[in-house]
Short mmCIF file of C-alpha atoms and ligand atoms in Angstrom, two decimals:
data_model
loop_
_atom_site.label_atom_id
_atom_site.label_comp_id
_atom_site.label_asym_id
_atom_site.label_seq_id
_atom_site.Cartn_x
_atom_site.Cartn_y
_atom_site.Cartn_z
CA UNK A 1 -5.37 20.81 -40.91
CA UNK A 2 -3.11 20.54 -37.88
CA UNK A 3 -3.50 17.31 -35.88
CA UNK A 4 -2.13 15.93 -32.62
CA UNK A 5 1.55 15.05 -32.56
CA UNK A 6 2.54 11.38 -32.95
CA UNK A 7 3.88 11.57 -29.39
CA UNK A 8 0.35 11.84 -27.98
CA UNK A 9 -1.81 10.48 -30.78
CA UNK A 10 -2.21 7.05 -29.14
CA UNK A 11 -3.24 8.45 -25.73
CA UNK A 12 -6.95 7.90 -25.08
CA UNK A 13 -9.17 9.66 -22.57
CA UNK A 14 -8.51 8.23 -19.12
CA UNK A 15 -10.91 5.62 -17.79
CA UNK A 16 -11.61 7.95 -14.84
CA UNK A 17 -13.39 10.39 -17.13
CA UNK A 18 -15.64 7.68 -18.60
CA UNK A 19 -16.52 6.25 -15.19
CA UNK A 20 -17.16 9.69 -13.65
CA UNK A 21 -19.50 10.66 -16.50
CA UNK A 22 -21.40 7.34 -16.28
CA UNK A 23 -21.61 7.55 -12.48
CA UNK A 24 -23.11 11.02 -12.76
CA UNK A 25 -25.61 9.97 -15.42
CA UNK A 26 -26.87 7.12 -13.21
CA UNK A 27 -26.55 8.95 -9.91
CA UNK A 28 -24.25 6.16 -8.70
CA UNK A 29 -22.18 6.31 -5.51
CA UNK A 30 -18.72 6.97 -6.87
CA UNK A 31 -16.11 4.68 -5.31
CA UNK A 32 -14.04 5.07 -8.48
CA UNK A 33 -11.57 7.90 -8.43
CA UNK A 34 -9.29 8.25 -5.38
CA UNK A 35 -10.76 11.62 -4.55
CA UNK A 36 -11.86 12.18 -0.94
CA UNK A 37 -15.45 13.42 -0.68
CA UNK A 38 -14.65 15.06 2.66
CA UNK A 39 -12.68 18.25 3.19
CA UNK A 40 -9.09 19.18 3.99
CA UNK A 41 -8.56 19.71 7.77
CA UNK A 42 -9.68 23.26 8.71
CA UNK A 43 -6.37 24.25 10.33
CA UNK A 44 -4.52 23.51 7.08
CA UNK A 45 -7.09 25.53 5.12
CA UNK A 46 -6.65 28.38 7.64
CA UNK A 47 -2.90 28.37 6.92
CA UNK A 48 -3.63 28.71 3.20
CA UNK A 49 -6.05 31.60 3.79
CA UNK A 50 -3.47 33.32 6.01
CA UNK A 51 -0.79 32.85 3.34
CA UNK A 52 -3.09 34.31 0.67
CA UNK A 53 -3.72 37.37 2.84
CA UNK A 54 -0.16 37.83 4.08
CA UNK A 55 0.70 40.07 1.16
CA UNK A 56 3.92 38.24 0.37
CA UNK A 57 3.03 34.92 -1.29
CA UNK A 58 0.91 35.86 -4.30
CA UNK A 59 3.70 36.22 -6.86
CA UNK A 60 5.95 33.53 -8.36
CA UNK A 61 7.43 31.14 -5.84
CA UNK A 62 11.11 30.24 -6.18
CA UNK A 63 11.34 27.65 -9.00
CA UNK A 64 12.59 24.75 -6.82
CA UNK A 65 9.93 25.48 -4.17
CA UNK A 66 9.67 27.78 -1.17
CA UNK A 67 12.47 27.46 1.40
CA UNK A 68 9.83 26.68 4.06
CA UNK A 69 8.38 23.72 2.15
CA UNK A 70 11.77 22.37 1.08
CA UNK A 71 12.89 22.47 4.70
CA UNK A 72 9.63 20.79 5.78
CA UNK A 73 10.06 17.99 3.19
CA UNK A 74 13.62 17.38 4.40
CA UNK A 75 12.55 17.45 8.07
CA UNK A 76 9.69 15.03 7.33
CA UNK A 77 12.07 12.56 5.61
CA UNK A 78 14.42 12.77 8.63
CA UNK A 79 11.61 12.39 11.16
CA UNK A 80 9.85 9.41 9.57
CA UNK A 81 12.67 7.60 7.76
CA UNK A 82 15.97 8.87 9.19
CA UNK A 83 16.96 10.20 5.75
CA UNK A 84 19.32 13.16 5.54
CA UNK A 85 18.09 15.42 2.74
CA UNK A 86 19.65 18.71 1.69
CA UNK A 87 16.72 21.16 1.53
CA UNK A 88 18.68 23.39 -0.87
CA UNK A 89 19.85 20.89 -3.48
CA UNK A 90 17.93 17.72 -2.65
CA UNK A 91 14.26 18.82 -2.89
CA UNK A 92 12.13 20.12 -5.78
CA UNK A 93 8.50 21.15 -5.29
CA UNK A 94 6.25 20.14 -8.20
CA UNK A 95 2.63 20.38 -9.35
CA UNK A 96 1.58 17.23 -7.52
CA UNK A 97 3.38 13.91 -7.68
CA UNK A 98 2.16 13.75 -11.28
CA UNK A 99 4.56 16.50 -12.36
CA UNK A 100 7.24 15.11 -10.04
CA UNK A 101 7.16 11.74 -11.81
CA UNK A 102 7.09 13.35 -15.25
CA UNK A 103 10.01 15.67 -14.40
CA UNK A 104 11.92 12.69 -12.97
CA UNK A 105 11.38 10.63 -16.12
CA UNK A 106 12.27 13.52 -18.44
CA UNK A 107 15.23 14.54 -16.31
CA UNK A 108 16.75 11.10 -15.68
CA UNK A 109 15.91 8.94 -18.72
CA UNK A 110 17.25 9.28 -22.28
CA UNK A 111 15.44 8.46 -25.53
CA UNK A 112 16.03 4.78 -26.33
CA UNK A 113 16.39 3.77 -22.66
CA UNK A 114 14.13 1.17 -21.08
CA UNK A 115 12.12 1.84 -17.93
CA UNK A 116 10.72 -1.02 -15.84
CA UNK A 117 7.13 -0.55 -14.72
CA UNK A 118 5.37 -2.79 -12.23
CA UNK A 119 1.80 -3.69 -13.22
CA UNK A 120 -0.89 -2.71 -12.51
CA UNK A 121 0.59 0.79 -12.81
CA UNK A 122 -0.58 4.35 -12.11
CA UNK A 123 -1.89 5.63 -15.40
CA UNK A 124 0.57 8.48 -16.05
CA UNK A 125 3.76 6.35 -15.90
CA UNK A 126 3.61 4.88 -19.38
CA UNK A 127 2.66 8.10 -21.23
CA UNK A 128 5.51 9.82 -19.32
CA UNK A 129 7.99 7.17 -20.48
CA UNK A 130 6.72 7.34 -24.06
CA UNK A 131 6.88 11.15 -24.12
CA UNK A 132 10.51 10.87 -23.00
CA UNK A 133 11.19 8.67 -26.05
CA UNK A 134 11.93 5.65 -23.83
CA UNK A 135 10.40 2.17 -23.79
CA UNK A 136 8.35 0.71 -20.93
CA UNK A 137 9.13 -2.87 -19.86
CA UNK A 138 6.42 -4.52 -17.80
CA UNK A 139 6.64 -6.75 -14.73
CA UNK A 140 3.26 -7.87 -13.35
CA UNK A 141 2.18 -8.41 -9.77
CA UNK A 142 0.37 -11.72 -9.51
CA UNK A 143 -2.95 -12.18 -7.69
CA UNK A 144 -4.21 -13.10 -5.21
CA UNK A 145 -1.20 -11.92 -3.15
CA UNK A 146 -0.17 -9.28 -5.72
CA UNK A 147 3.54 -10.04 -5.55
CA UNK A 148 6.09 -10.06 -8.38
CA UNK A 149 8.01 -13.13 -9.47
CA UNK A 150 11.71 -12.38 -8.81
CA UNK A 151 12.68 -14.33 -11.96
CA UNK A 152 10.34 -12.18 -14.09
CA UNK A 153 11.78 -9.05 -12.52
CA UNK A 154 15.35 -10.18 -13.19
CA UNK A 155 14.46 -11.02 -16.81
CA UNK A 156 13.15 -7.46 -17.35
CA UNK A 157 16.61 -5.93 -16.79
CA UNK A 158 18.69 -5.43 -19.94
CA UNK A 159 21.75 -3.31 -20.77
CA UNK A 160 19.28 -0.60 -21.86
CA UNK A 161 17.45 -0.41 -18.52
CA UNK A 162 17.86 3.10 -17.13
CA UNK A 163 15.15 3.38 -14.49
CA UNK A 164 12.46 1.49 -12.58
CA UNK A 165 9.29 3.13 -11.31
CA UNK A 166 8.25 1.70 -7.97
CA UNK A 167 4.98 2.56 -6.25
CA UNK A 168 4.66 1.59 -2.60
CA UNK A 169 2.15 1.63 -0.91
CA UNK A 170 0.72 0.38 -4.17
CA UNK A 171 -2.29 1.72 -6.08
CA UNK A 172 -4.47 -0.22 -6.94
CA UNK A 173 -3.37 -3.39 -5.09
CA UNK A 174 -3.11 -1.88 -1.61
CA UNK A 175 0.24 -3.64 -1.12
CA UNK A 176 2.98 -2.20 1.05
CA UNK A 177 6.11 -3.86 -0.30
CA UNK A 178 8.10 -5.86 2.26
CA UNK A 179 11.75 -5.37 3.04
CA UNK A 180 12.49 -8.64 1.20
CA UNK A 181 10.70 -7.48 -1.96
CA UNK A 182 12.45 -4.11 -1.81
CA UNK A 183 15.82 -5.80 -1.24
CA UNK A 184 15.25 -7.91 -4.37
CA UNK A 185 14.48 -4.77 -6.44
CA UNK A 186 17.43 -2.92 -4.88
CA UNK A 187 19.89 -5.73 -5.60
CA UNK A 188 18.94 -5.78 -9.28
CA UNK A 189 19.04 -1.98 -9.59
CA UNK A 190 22.51 -1.87 -8.04
CA UNK A 191 23.73 -4.75 -10.22
CA UNK A 192 22.46 -3.04 -13.39
CA UNK A 193 23.17 0.56 -12.33
CA UNK A 194 19.51 1.57 -12.57
CA UNK A 195 17.77 4.62 -11.04
CA UNK A 196 14.60 4.12 -9.02
CA UNK A 197 11.77 6.63 -9.24
CA UNK A 198 9.90 5.83 -6.02
CA UNK A 199 6.28 6.98 -6.00
CA UNK A 200 5.32 7.08 -2.31
CA UNK A 201 2.20 9.27 -2.37
CA UNK A 202 0.39 6.87 0.00
CA UNK A 203 3.26 6.81 2.53
CA UNK A 204 0.94 7.78 5.42
CA UNK A 205 -1.97 5.52 4.47
CA UNK A 206 -0.77 2.30 6.07
CA UNK A 207 -2.80 0.02 8.31
CA UNK A 208 -2.46 -2.40 11.21
CA UNK A 209 1.20 -3.36 11.67
CA UNK A 210 2.32 -2.58 8.11
CA UNK A 211 5.39 -0.35 7.83
CA UNK A 212 6.21 1.78 4.83
CA UNK A 213 9.88 1.37 3.93
CA UNK A 214 11.22 3.91 1.42
CA UNK A 215 13.55 2.06 -0.96
CA UNK A 216 15.95 5.01 -0.59
CA UNK A 217 16.69 3.76 2.96
CA UNK A 218 18.08 0.42 1.76
CA UNK A 219 21.88 0.05 1.60
CA UNK A 220 23.31 1.45 -1.62
CA UNK A 221 19.98 2.92 -2.74
CA UNK A 222 19.99 6.55 -1.61
CA UNK A 223 22.35 7.62 -4.37
CA UNK A 224 20.24 5.91 -7.06
CA UNK A 225 16.70 6.83 -5.91
CA UNK A 226 14.51 9.88 -6.31
CA UNK A 227 11.47 9.74 -4.06
CA UNK A 228 8.24 11.41 -5.15
CA UNK A 229 5.36 12.23 -2.83
CA UNK A 230 2.63 14.80 -2.44
CA UNK A 231 0.21 16.46 -0.09
CA UNK A 232 -2.94 15.19 -1.81
CA UNK A 233 -3.48 11.94 0.09
CA UNK A 234 -1.94 12.68 3.49
CA UNK A 235 -3.85 15.95 3.92
CA UNK A 236 -7.00 15.17 1.90
CA UNK A 237 -6.07 18.00 -0.44
CA UNK A 238 -5.90 16.36 -3.87
CA UNK A 239 -7.08 19.60 -5.48
CA UNK A 240 -4.08 21.54 -4.26
CA UNK A 241 -1.61 19.62 -6.43
CA UNK A 242 1.48 20.23 -4.35
CA UNK A 243 4.06 17.47 -4.67
CA UNK A 244 7.81 17.07 -4.30
CA UNK A 245 10.80 15.03 -5.36
CA UNK A 246 13.72 14.45 -3.00
CA UNK A 247 16.95 12.53 -3.00
CA UNK A 248 20.64 12.79 -3.77
CA UNK A 249 21.43 16.26 -5.19
CA UNK A 250 23.05 14.75 -8.32
CA UNK A 251 19.79 13.04 -9.28
CA UNK A 252 17.52 15.86 -8.11
CA UNK A 253 19.55 18.16 -10.36
CA UNK A 254 18.24 16.25 -13.41
CA UNK A 255 14.68 16.54 -12.14
CA UNK A 256 15.15 20.27 -11.48
CA UNK A 257 16.41 20.86 -15.02
CA UNK A 258 13.18 19.37 -16.41
CA UNK A 259 10.89 21.00 -13.81
CA UNK A 260 12.16 24.52 -14.56
CA UNK A 261 10.81 24.24 -18.11
CA UNK A 262 7.58 22.36 -17.31
CA UNK A 263 5.97 24.54 -14.65
CA UNK A 264 8.99 26.57 -13.45
CA UNK A 265 7.24 27.15 -10.10
CA UNK A 266 4.01 25.99 -8.47
CA UNK A 267 1.26 27.68 -6.45
CA UNK A 268 2.99 29.82 -3.86
CA UNK A 269 0.57 30.28 -0.91
CA UNK A 270 -0.33 26.58 -0.91
CA UNK A 271 3.32 25.69 -0.37
CA UNK A 272 3.25 27.67 2.88
CA UNK A 273 0.17 25.74 4.05
CA UNK A 274 1.72 22.38 3.19
CA UNK A 275 4.94 23.31 5.00
CA UNK A 276 2.73 23.72 8.08
CA UNK A 277 0.85 20.46 7.39
CA UNK A 278 3.99 18.33 7.01
CA UNK A 279 5.12 19.51 10.41
CA UNK A 280 1.90 18.43 12.20
CA UNK A 281 2.52 16.25 15.26
CA UNK A 282 2.44 12.44 15.21
CA UNK A 283 -1.14 12.55 16.54
CA UNK A 284 -2.29 13.90 13.15
CA UNK A 285 -0.75 10.98 11.27
CA UNK A 286 -2.10 8.46 13.83
CA UNK A 287 -5.58 9.97 13.41
CA UNK A 288 -5.34 9.64 9.63
CA UNK A 289 -4.40 5.97 9.94
CA UNK A 290 -7.32 5.32 12.31
CA UNK A 291 -9.74 7.21 10.07
CA UNK A 292 -8.78 5.11 7.06
CA UNK A 293 -8.68 1.82 9.00
CA UNK A 294 -12.31 2.49 9.89
CA UNK A 295 -13.26 3.38 6.30
CA UNK A 296 -11.44 0.30 5.01
CA UNK A 297 -13.51 -1.80 7.42
CA UNK A 298 -16.75 -0.33 6.09
CA UNK A 299 -15.80 -1.12 2.50
CA UNK A 300 -14.58 -4.63 3.32
CA UNK A 301 -17.87 -5.35 5.11
CA UNK A 302 -19.70 -4.14 2.00
CA UNK A 303 -17.64 -6.43 -0.24
CA UNK A 304 -18.24 -9.35 2.15
CA UNK A 305 -21.98 -8.75 1.97
CA UNK A 306 -21.79 -8.59 -1.82
CA UNK A 307 -19.83 -11.86 -2.01
CA UNK A 308 -16.75 -10.30 -3.68
CA UNK A 309 -13.42 -11.74 -2.47
CA UNK A 310 -10.39 -9.45 -1.98
CA UNK A 311 -6.96 -9.29 -0.42
CA UNK A 312 -7.08 -6.98 2.60
CA UNK A 313 -5.09 -3.87 1.63
CA UNK A 314 -2.39 -2.94 4.11
CA UNK A 315 -1.98 0.50 2.55
CA UNK A 316 -3.56 3.15 0.23
CA UNK A 317 -7.31 3.74 0.09
CA UNK A 318 -8.04 1.11 -2.56
CA UNK A 319 -9.24 -2.48 -2.66
CA UNK A 320 -9.16 -4.75 -5.69
CA UNK A 321 -12.28 -6.91 -5.50
CA UNK A 322 -12.72 -10.14 -7.45
CA UNK A 323 -16.12 -9.93 -9.16
CA UNK A 324 -15.99 -13.36 -10.82
CA UNK A 325 -18.39 -14.98 -8.28
CA UNK A 326 -21.17 -12.55 -9.29
CA UNK A 327 -20.53 -11.51 -12.90
CA UNK A 328 -19.31 -13.07 -16.11
CA UNK A 329 -17.61 -10.47 -18.30
CA UNK A 330 -14.76 -7.98 -18.51
CA UNK A 331 -13.99 -5.43 -15.79
CA UNK A 332 -15.30 -2.63 -18.02
CA UNK A 333 -18.55 -4.53 -18.59
CA UNK A 334 -18.87 -5.17 -14.86
CA UNK A 335 -18.13 -1.51 -14.08
CA UNK A 336 -20.88 -0.39 -16.49
CA UNK A 337 -23.31 -2.98 -15.07
CA UNK A 338 -22.51 -1.98 -11.50
CA UNK A 339 -23.11 1.69 -12.23
CA UNK A 340 -26.35 1.28 -14.15
CA UNK A 341 -27.95 -1.63 -12.25
CA UNK A 342 -26.57 -1.38 -8.71
CA UNK A 343 -25.68 2.30 -8.47
CA UNK A 344 -22.03 2.00 -7.42
CA UNK A 345 -18.98 3.03 -9.47
CA UNK A 346 -15.54 1.38 -9.41
CA UNK A 347 -12.55 1.50 -11.73
CA UNK A 348 -11.80 -1.34 -14.18
CA UNK A 349 -8.05 -1.95 -14.12
CA UNK A 350 -7.53 -2.87 -17.81
CA UNK A 351 -5.76 0.41 -18.53
CA UNK A 352 -3.26 -0.24 -15.74
CA UNK A 353 -1.73 -3.06 -17.82
CA UNK A 354 -0.01 -3.46 -21.17
CA UNK A 355 -2.34 -5.34 -23.56
CA UNK A 356 -0.40 -8.63 -23.19
CA UNK A 357 -0.88 -8.65 -19.42
CA UNK A 358 -4.39 -7.24 -19.07
CA UNK A 359 -5.79 -10.76 -18.52
CA UNK A 360 -4.09 -10.72 -15.08
CA UNK A 361 -6.52 -8.07 -13.86
CA UNK A 362 -9.48 -9.38 -15.84
CA UNK A 363 -11.71 -10.29 -12.87
CA UNK A 364 -11.03 -7.33 -10.61
CA UNK A 365 -12.55 -3.92 -10.02
CA UNK A 366 -10.92 -1.20 -7.92
CA UNK A 367 -12.95 0.48 -5.20
CA UNK A 368 -11.75 3.42 -3.15
CA UNK A 369 -12.70 4.08 0.46
CA UNK A 370 -11.67 7.74 0.76
CA UNK A 371 -15.37 8.51 1.13
CA UNK A 372 -17.75 9.64 3.85
CA UNK A 373 -18.91 6.81 6.13
CA UNK A 374 -22.46 7.46 4.95
CA UNK A 375 -21.44 6.92 1.30
CA UNK A 376 -19.61 3.70 2.20
CA UNK A 377 -22.57 2.37 4.21
CA UNK A 378 -25.01 3.19 1.41
CA UNK A 379 -22.67 1.57 -1.12
CA UNK A 380 -22.72 -1.52 1.14
CA UNK A 381 -26.51 -1.66 1.00
CA UNK A 382 -26.48 -1.37 -2.79
CA UNK A 383 -23.65 -3.87 -3.29
CA UNK A 384 -25.49 -6.44 -1.14
CA UNK A 385 -27.97 -6.72 -4.03
CA UNK A 386 -25.23 -8.50 -5.99
CA UNK A 387 -25.28 -11.39 -3.53
CA UNK A 388 -29.09 -11.55 -3.60
CA UNK A 389 -29.12 -11.67 -7.42
CA UNK A 390 -26.62 -14.51 -7.38
CA UNK A 391 -28.89 -16.76 -5.28
C1 LIG B 1 0.20 6.02 -7.33
C2 LIG B 1 -0.08 7.45 -7.57
N1 LIG B 1 0.91 8.26 -7.95
C3 LIG B 1 0.70 9.57 -8.19
C4 LIG B 1 -0.54 10.13 -8.04
C5 LIG B 1 -0.74 11.58 -8.36
O1 LIG B 1 -0.55 12.37 -7.27
P1 LIG B 1 -0.86 13.96 -7.34
O2 LIG B 1 -2.32 14.13 -7.21
O3 LIG B 1 -0.08 14.49 -6.19
O4 LIG B 1 -0.34 14.44 -8.65
C6 LIG B 1 -1.61 9.33 -7.63
C7 LIG B 1 -2.95 9.92 -7.49
O5 LIG B 1 -3.95 9.25 -7.43
C8 LIG B 1 -1.38 7.95 -7.39
O6 LIG B 1 -2.37 7.14 -7.03
#
C-alpha cells in the first residue's frame, strides 16, 4: 500500500488543530490561533466585490502577481521604509506569507545547506527547510526579555550556513527587534555571506513607541534579504491568503522560479482589493495600532487578574504568559486544563522549539488578542478564577 513520503512522514498535525478541536468541545473562548474574530474593513471587502463583478479579474492572474498589487507593494515599502523596490522584477505575490516563505526557502537554499532559525519559531519554517533538503540550526530567544545571546548566534554560523529566517515583530514573543539586535544579525550574515528571509507579517502591529525596522534597510543588507509579508494581519483578512515577497531582483528571481511551480498564480480579484488596502492613508494604520493597543490592554489586565506574569509585547497580537505561579505541569497540560476547567484556550509553545530547547518555553502559554473586546473581557473573568484557585 502506498504511504506518505519520507519527506513528510515525521510531520504531525499542528497544535492549532488539537487546541481548536478541544476549545470547541468545551465551548472555550479561543485565544489560541491568531485569527481575528472580527471582520475585514467593509471598504476593503467592497473593493473585492467590485473586482469580482468587474468582468476582468476572474481568470488566472499574472504568475508574479497583478501589476496593481506589485506596484502597491513597492509603493508601500517606499512610503514606510524608504526602500526602492522594482515592481516588475523585485516583487512576487504569493498565497499568503506561508507560500512566500516556502518559495523563498525552496528558491534560495540548496539541499545540504544549513538555515538558522530563531526559537520559538513560526511552525512552517522547519518543515519548509526539511522539504528543501536543508538542515535547521536553532538559536533560542531567552526569557524573560526574549533576546538572543550574540555568542550563541555567532556559534550557529558555519561554512554551510546559507540563510537565516528572521521574524520581526516576533510571533509568539511579541518582540520588535531593536536596531542593535538587527545590526548584530546583519554583521554575521554579511561576514558569512548568508541570505536573510525576513518574515514581517506583523509589520503594522506595533505599539507605543516601538518602531519596526526591516533588516533590508540596514547597510549592506538589501542585496542579501528577501522580505515576506502579507495582507492577513494588517487588514484582518487572514482568510484571503494574499502575501508577497520583495527585495533585490537577483534574489526575488530565485523565489519566482519556485513560486511558478508551486501555485503559479494566486487569487486574482483579491489582489485588486489588497492593492487598494495597501494604499490606504496613514489614518488607517494609526487606527489599527490604536485598536490593538486597546485589545492588548484588555488581555494584559486579564493576565494581571489571573496572576500570570508576562513581558509586555511591543508588537504582534500575542502575549507569552508565564503560568508557573498557578499550575505545575507542561504547557500542553496547562492548555488542556485551561480549556476544560477555566474555558479559555491558548497555544502551548512546545512545537515552536527543537526538542533540545523546548525546556526554554516550558512555563509559557501563548494568548492572542485579535479578538472582540467582549471575548477578551469574558476571558478576563474566566482567567481570574485561576488566581482564586491559587489562594
Ligand atoms: C510569523 C508568521 N509568519 C507567517 C504567517 C503566515 O501568514 P499568512 O497567513 O499570510 O500565510 C503567520 C501567521 O500566523 C505568522 O504568524
